[in-house]
Tab-separated table of C-alpha atoms in Angstrom:
chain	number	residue	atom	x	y	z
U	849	UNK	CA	-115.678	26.655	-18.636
U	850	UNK	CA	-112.445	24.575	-19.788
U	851	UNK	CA	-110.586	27.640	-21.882
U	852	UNK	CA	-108.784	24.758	-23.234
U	853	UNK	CA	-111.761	22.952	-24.627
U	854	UNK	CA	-112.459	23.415	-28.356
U	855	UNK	CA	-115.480	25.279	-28.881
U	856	UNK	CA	-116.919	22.912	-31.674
U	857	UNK	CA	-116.906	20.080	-29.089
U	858	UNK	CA	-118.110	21.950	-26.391
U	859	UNK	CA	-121.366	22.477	-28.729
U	860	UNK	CA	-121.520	18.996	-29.553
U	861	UNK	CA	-121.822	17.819	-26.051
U	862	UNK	CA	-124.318	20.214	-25.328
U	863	UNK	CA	-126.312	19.027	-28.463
U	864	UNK	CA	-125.763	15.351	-27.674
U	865	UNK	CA	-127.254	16.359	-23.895
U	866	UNK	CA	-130.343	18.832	-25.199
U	867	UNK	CA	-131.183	16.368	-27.717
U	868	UNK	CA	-130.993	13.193	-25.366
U	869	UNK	CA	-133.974	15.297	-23.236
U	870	UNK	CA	-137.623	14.602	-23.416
U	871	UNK	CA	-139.493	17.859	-24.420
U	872	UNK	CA	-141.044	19.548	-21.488
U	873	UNK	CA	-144.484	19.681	-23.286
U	874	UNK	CA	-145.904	18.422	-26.390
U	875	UNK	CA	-145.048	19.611	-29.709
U	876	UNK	CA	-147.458	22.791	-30.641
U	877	UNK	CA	-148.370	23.341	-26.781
U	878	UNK	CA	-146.103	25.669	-25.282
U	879	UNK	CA	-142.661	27.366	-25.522
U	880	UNK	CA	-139.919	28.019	-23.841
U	881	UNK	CA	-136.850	30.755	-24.962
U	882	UNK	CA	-133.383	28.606	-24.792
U	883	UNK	CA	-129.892	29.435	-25.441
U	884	UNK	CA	-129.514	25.903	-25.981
U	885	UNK	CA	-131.385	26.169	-29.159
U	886	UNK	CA	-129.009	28.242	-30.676
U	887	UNK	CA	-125.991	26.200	-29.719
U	888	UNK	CA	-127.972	22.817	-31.586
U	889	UNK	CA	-128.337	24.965	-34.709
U	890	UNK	CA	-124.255	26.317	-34.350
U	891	UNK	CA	-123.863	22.336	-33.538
U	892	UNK	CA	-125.254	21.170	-36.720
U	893	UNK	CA	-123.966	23.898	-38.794
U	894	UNK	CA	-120.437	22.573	-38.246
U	895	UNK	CA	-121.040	19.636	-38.657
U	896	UNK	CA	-122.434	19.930	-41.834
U	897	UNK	CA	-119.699	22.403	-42.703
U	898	UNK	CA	-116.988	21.207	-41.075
U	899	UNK	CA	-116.292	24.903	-40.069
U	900	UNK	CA	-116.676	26.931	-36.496
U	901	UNK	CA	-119.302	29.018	-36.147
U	902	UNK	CA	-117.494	31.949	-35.536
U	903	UNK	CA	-116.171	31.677	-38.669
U	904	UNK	CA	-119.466	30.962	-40.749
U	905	UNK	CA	-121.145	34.298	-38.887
U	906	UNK	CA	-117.353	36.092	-40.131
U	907	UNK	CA	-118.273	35.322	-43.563
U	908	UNK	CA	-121.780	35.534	-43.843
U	909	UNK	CA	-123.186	38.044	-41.737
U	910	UNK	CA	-119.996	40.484	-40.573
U	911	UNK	CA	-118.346	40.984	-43.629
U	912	UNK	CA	-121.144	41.694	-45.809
U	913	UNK	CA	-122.279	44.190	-43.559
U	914	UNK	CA	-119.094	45.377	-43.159
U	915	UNK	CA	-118.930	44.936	-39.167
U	916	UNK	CA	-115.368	45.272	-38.531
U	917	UNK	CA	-115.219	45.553	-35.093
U	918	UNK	CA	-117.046	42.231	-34.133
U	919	UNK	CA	-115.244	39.658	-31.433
U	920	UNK	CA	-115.775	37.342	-29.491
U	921	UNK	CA	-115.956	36.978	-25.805
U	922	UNK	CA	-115.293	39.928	-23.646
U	923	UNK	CA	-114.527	42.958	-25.331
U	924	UNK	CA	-111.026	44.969	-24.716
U	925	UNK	CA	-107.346	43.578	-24.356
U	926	UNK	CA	-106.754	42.354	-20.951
U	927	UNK	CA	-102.928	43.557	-21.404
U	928	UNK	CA	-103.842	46.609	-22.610
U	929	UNK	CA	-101.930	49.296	-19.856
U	930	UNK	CA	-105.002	51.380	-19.537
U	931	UNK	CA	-108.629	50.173	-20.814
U	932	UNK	CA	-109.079	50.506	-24.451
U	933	UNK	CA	-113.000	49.035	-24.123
U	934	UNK	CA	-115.216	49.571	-21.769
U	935	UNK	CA	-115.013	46.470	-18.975
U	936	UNK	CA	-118.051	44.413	-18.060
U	937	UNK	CA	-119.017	44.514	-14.578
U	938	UNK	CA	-120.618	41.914	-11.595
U	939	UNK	CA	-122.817	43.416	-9.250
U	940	UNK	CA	-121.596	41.408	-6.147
U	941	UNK	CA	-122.288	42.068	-1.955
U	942	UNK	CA	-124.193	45.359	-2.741
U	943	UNK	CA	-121.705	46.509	-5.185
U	944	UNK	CA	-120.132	46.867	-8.925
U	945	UNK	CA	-116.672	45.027	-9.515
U	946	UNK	CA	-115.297	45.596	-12.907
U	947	UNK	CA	-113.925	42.443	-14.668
U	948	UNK	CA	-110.538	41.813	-16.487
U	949	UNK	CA	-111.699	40.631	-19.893
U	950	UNK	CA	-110.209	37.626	-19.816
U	951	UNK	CA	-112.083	34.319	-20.992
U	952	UNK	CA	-113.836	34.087	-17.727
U	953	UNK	CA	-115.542	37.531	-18.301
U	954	UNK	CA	-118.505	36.402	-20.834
U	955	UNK	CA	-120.320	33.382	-21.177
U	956	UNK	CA	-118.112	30.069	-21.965
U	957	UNK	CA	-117.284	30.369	-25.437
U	958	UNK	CA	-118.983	27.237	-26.718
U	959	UNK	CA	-122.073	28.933	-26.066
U	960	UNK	CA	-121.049	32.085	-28.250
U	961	UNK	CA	-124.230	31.172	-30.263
U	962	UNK	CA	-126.314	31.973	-27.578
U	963	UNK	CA	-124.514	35.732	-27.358
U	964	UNK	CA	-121.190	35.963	-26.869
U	965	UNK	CA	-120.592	38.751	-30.035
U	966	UNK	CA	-119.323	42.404	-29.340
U	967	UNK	CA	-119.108	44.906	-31.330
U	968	UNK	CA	-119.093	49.154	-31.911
U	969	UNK	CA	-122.850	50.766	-31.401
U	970	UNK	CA	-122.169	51.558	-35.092
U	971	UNK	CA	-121.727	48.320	-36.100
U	972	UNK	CA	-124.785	46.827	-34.179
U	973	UNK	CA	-126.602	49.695	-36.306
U	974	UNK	CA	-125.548	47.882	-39.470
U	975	UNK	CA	-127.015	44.751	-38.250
U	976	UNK	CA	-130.065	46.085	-37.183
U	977	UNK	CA	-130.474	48.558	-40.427
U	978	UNK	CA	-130.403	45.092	-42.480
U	979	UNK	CA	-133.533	43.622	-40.383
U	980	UNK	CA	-135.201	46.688	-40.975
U	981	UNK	CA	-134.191	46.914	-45.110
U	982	UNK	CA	-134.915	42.816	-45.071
U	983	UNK	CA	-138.529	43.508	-43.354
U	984	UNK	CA	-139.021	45.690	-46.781
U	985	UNK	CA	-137.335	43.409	-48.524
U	986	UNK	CA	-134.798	45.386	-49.787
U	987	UNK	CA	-131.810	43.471	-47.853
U	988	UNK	CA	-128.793	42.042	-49.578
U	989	UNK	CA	-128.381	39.984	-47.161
U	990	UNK	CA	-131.048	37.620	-47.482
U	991	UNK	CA	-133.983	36.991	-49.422
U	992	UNK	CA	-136.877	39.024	-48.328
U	993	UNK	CA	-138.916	35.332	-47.766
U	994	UNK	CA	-135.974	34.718	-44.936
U	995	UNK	CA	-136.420	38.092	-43.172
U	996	UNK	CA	-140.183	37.094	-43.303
U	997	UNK	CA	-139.340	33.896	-41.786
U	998	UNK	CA	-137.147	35.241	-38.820
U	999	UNK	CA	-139.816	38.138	-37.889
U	1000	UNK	CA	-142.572	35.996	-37.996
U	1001	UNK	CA	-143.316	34.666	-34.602
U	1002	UNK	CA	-144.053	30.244	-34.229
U	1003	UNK	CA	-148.014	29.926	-33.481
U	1004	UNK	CA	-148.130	29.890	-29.929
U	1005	UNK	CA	-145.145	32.103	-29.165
U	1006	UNK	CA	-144.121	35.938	-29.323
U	1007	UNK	CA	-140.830	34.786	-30.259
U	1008	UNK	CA	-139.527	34.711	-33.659
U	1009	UNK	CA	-137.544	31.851	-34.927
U	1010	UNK	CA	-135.007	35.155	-35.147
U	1011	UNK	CA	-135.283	35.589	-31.470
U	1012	UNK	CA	-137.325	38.721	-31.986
U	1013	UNK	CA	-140.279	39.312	-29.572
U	1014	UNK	CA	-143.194	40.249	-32.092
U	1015	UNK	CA	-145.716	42.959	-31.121
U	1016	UNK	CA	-148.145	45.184	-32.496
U	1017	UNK	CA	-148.247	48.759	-31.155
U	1018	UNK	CA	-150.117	51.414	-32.290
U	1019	UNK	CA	-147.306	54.409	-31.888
U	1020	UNK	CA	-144.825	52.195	-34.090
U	1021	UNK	CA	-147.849	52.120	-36.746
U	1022	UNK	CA	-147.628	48.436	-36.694
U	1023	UNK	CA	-145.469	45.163	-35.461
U	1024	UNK	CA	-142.087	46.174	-33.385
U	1025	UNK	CA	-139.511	43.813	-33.329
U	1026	UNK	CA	-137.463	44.100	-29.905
U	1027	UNK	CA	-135.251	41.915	-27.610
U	1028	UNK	CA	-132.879	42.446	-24.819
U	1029	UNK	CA	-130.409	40.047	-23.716
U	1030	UNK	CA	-127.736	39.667	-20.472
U	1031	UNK	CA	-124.513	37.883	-19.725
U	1032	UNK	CA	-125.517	39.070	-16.022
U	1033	UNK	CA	-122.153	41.338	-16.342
U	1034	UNK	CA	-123.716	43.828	-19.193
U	1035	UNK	CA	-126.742	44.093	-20.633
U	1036	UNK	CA	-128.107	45.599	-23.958
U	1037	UNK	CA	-131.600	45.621	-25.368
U	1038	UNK	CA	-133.087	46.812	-29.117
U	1039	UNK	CA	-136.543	47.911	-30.600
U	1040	UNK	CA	-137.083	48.344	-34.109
U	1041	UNK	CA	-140.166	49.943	-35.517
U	1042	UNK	CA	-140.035	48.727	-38.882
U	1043	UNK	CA	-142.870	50.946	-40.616
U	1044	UNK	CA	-141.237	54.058	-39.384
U	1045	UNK	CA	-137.277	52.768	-40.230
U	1046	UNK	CA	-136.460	53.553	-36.952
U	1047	UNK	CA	-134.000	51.281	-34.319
U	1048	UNK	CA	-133.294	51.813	-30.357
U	1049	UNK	CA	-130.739	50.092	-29.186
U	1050	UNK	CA	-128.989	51.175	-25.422
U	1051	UNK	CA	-126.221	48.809	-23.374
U	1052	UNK	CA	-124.752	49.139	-20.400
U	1053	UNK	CA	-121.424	47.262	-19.645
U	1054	UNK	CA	-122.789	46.219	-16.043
U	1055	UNK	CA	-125.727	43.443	-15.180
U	1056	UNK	CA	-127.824	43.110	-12.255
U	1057	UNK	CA	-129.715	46.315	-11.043
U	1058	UNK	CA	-127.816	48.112	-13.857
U	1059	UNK	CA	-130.125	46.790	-16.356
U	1060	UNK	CA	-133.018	48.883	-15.782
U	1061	UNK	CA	-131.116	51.885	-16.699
U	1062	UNK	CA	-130.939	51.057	-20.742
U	1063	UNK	CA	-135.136	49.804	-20.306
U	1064	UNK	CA	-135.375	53.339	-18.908
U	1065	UNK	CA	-133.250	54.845	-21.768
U	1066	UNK	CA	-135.579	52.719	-24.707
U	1067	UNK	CA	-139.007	53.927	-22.842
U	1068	UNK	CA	-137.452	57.869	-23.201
U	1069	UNK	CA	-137.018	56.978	-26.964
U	1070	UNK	CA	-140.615	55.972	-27.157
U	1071	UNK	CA	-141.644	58.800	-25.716
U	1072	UNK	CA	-140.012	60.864	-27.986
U	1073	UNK	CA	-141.747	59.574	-30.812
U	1074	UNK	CA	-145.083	58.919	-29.099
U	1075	UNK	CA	-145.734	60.946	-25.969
U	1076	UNK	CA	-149.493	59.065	-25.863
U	1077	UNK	CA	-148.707	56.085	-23.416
């Protein structure tokens, strides 16, 4: 939570402390979703290219897709005389108090990895429209064996080494790829149903309680498209 601290050595030391853990079970017997994980991987990515990860995902995922409104870290200007984004919220004694989005609005921003991106509903679309052209294999982005390996979940898990949870449901005609995902002050969650090229995505810029609202929202897109439970 040091603003001050350099985000590439914040990573580090939390790769130095994952990595100096035992497991919590044996290799192959059970799994457990970690932010962490994602912080190693940014970890080793520096250190192997000697450049930030905010910077590597800049070039190689933003740009190509033409996401120009990605940031980092809260979204809005703090100095900004009236609110140009939407501000994140805490739910706090019973109640919703909005949040100056200063660097103590998101999650520290050594663990950016883990989710610390915002961007335009538009732009999210772009990202999500490549998953679904990569699951055809008809991406740019990556090779179509890639998108295969990040929508394929690990043996025992649901999860995808992409972070997608993997399911097969009958109104989608086959495997969904969904996942939501808090900074307990907003919330956002996605479904793609890859064999109809369709993506849900809904956010709200509060946590807490206020995340059942966009699971609400995602359940009244199903039903649009499958009114059969």
């Amino acid at each position: 939570w040091d603003p001050n601290l350099d985000v590439r050595v914040g990573r580090r030391r939390v790769a130095e402390a994952m990595l100096a853990l035992a497991p919590e079970n044996a290799p192959g017997t059970g799994e457990h979703y970690s932010n962490a994980g994602y912080m190693i991987v940014a970890a080793a990515l520096e250190q192997i290219l000697n450049q930030r990860w905010e910077d590597l995902i800049t070039q190689h995922v933003f740009e190509p897709l033409e996401m120009r409104s990605c940031g980092f870290g809260a979204p809005g200007d703090p100095n900004a005389k009236q609110p140009d984004q939407p501000w994140m919220h805490e739910f706090k004694d019973g109640k919703f108090e909005p949040l100056k989005p200063d660097f103590f609005a998101d999650n520290p921003a050594s663990m950016g990895p883990a989710g610390s991106v915002h961007c335009s509903m538009g732009d999210w679309g772009k990202f999500l429209q490549a998953h679904l052209d990569g699951f055809k294999g008809t991406s740019s982005l990556l090779s179509a064996a890639s998108f295969a390996k990040l929508h394929t979940p690990y043996g025992i898990s649901e999860y995808s080494p992409g972070g997608w949870i993997v399911a097969e449901r009958a109104w989608a005609k086959g495997v969904t790829l969904s996942h939501g995902g808090s900074n307990t002050l907003s919330y956002s969650i996605v479904l793609l149903a890859p064999h109809l090229d369709r993506g849900f995505l809904a956010v709200t810029n509060a946590g807490g309680p206020a995340e059942l609202a966009p699971v609400e929202v995602m359940r009244w897109f199903v039903k649009r498209i499958a009114p059969t439970p």
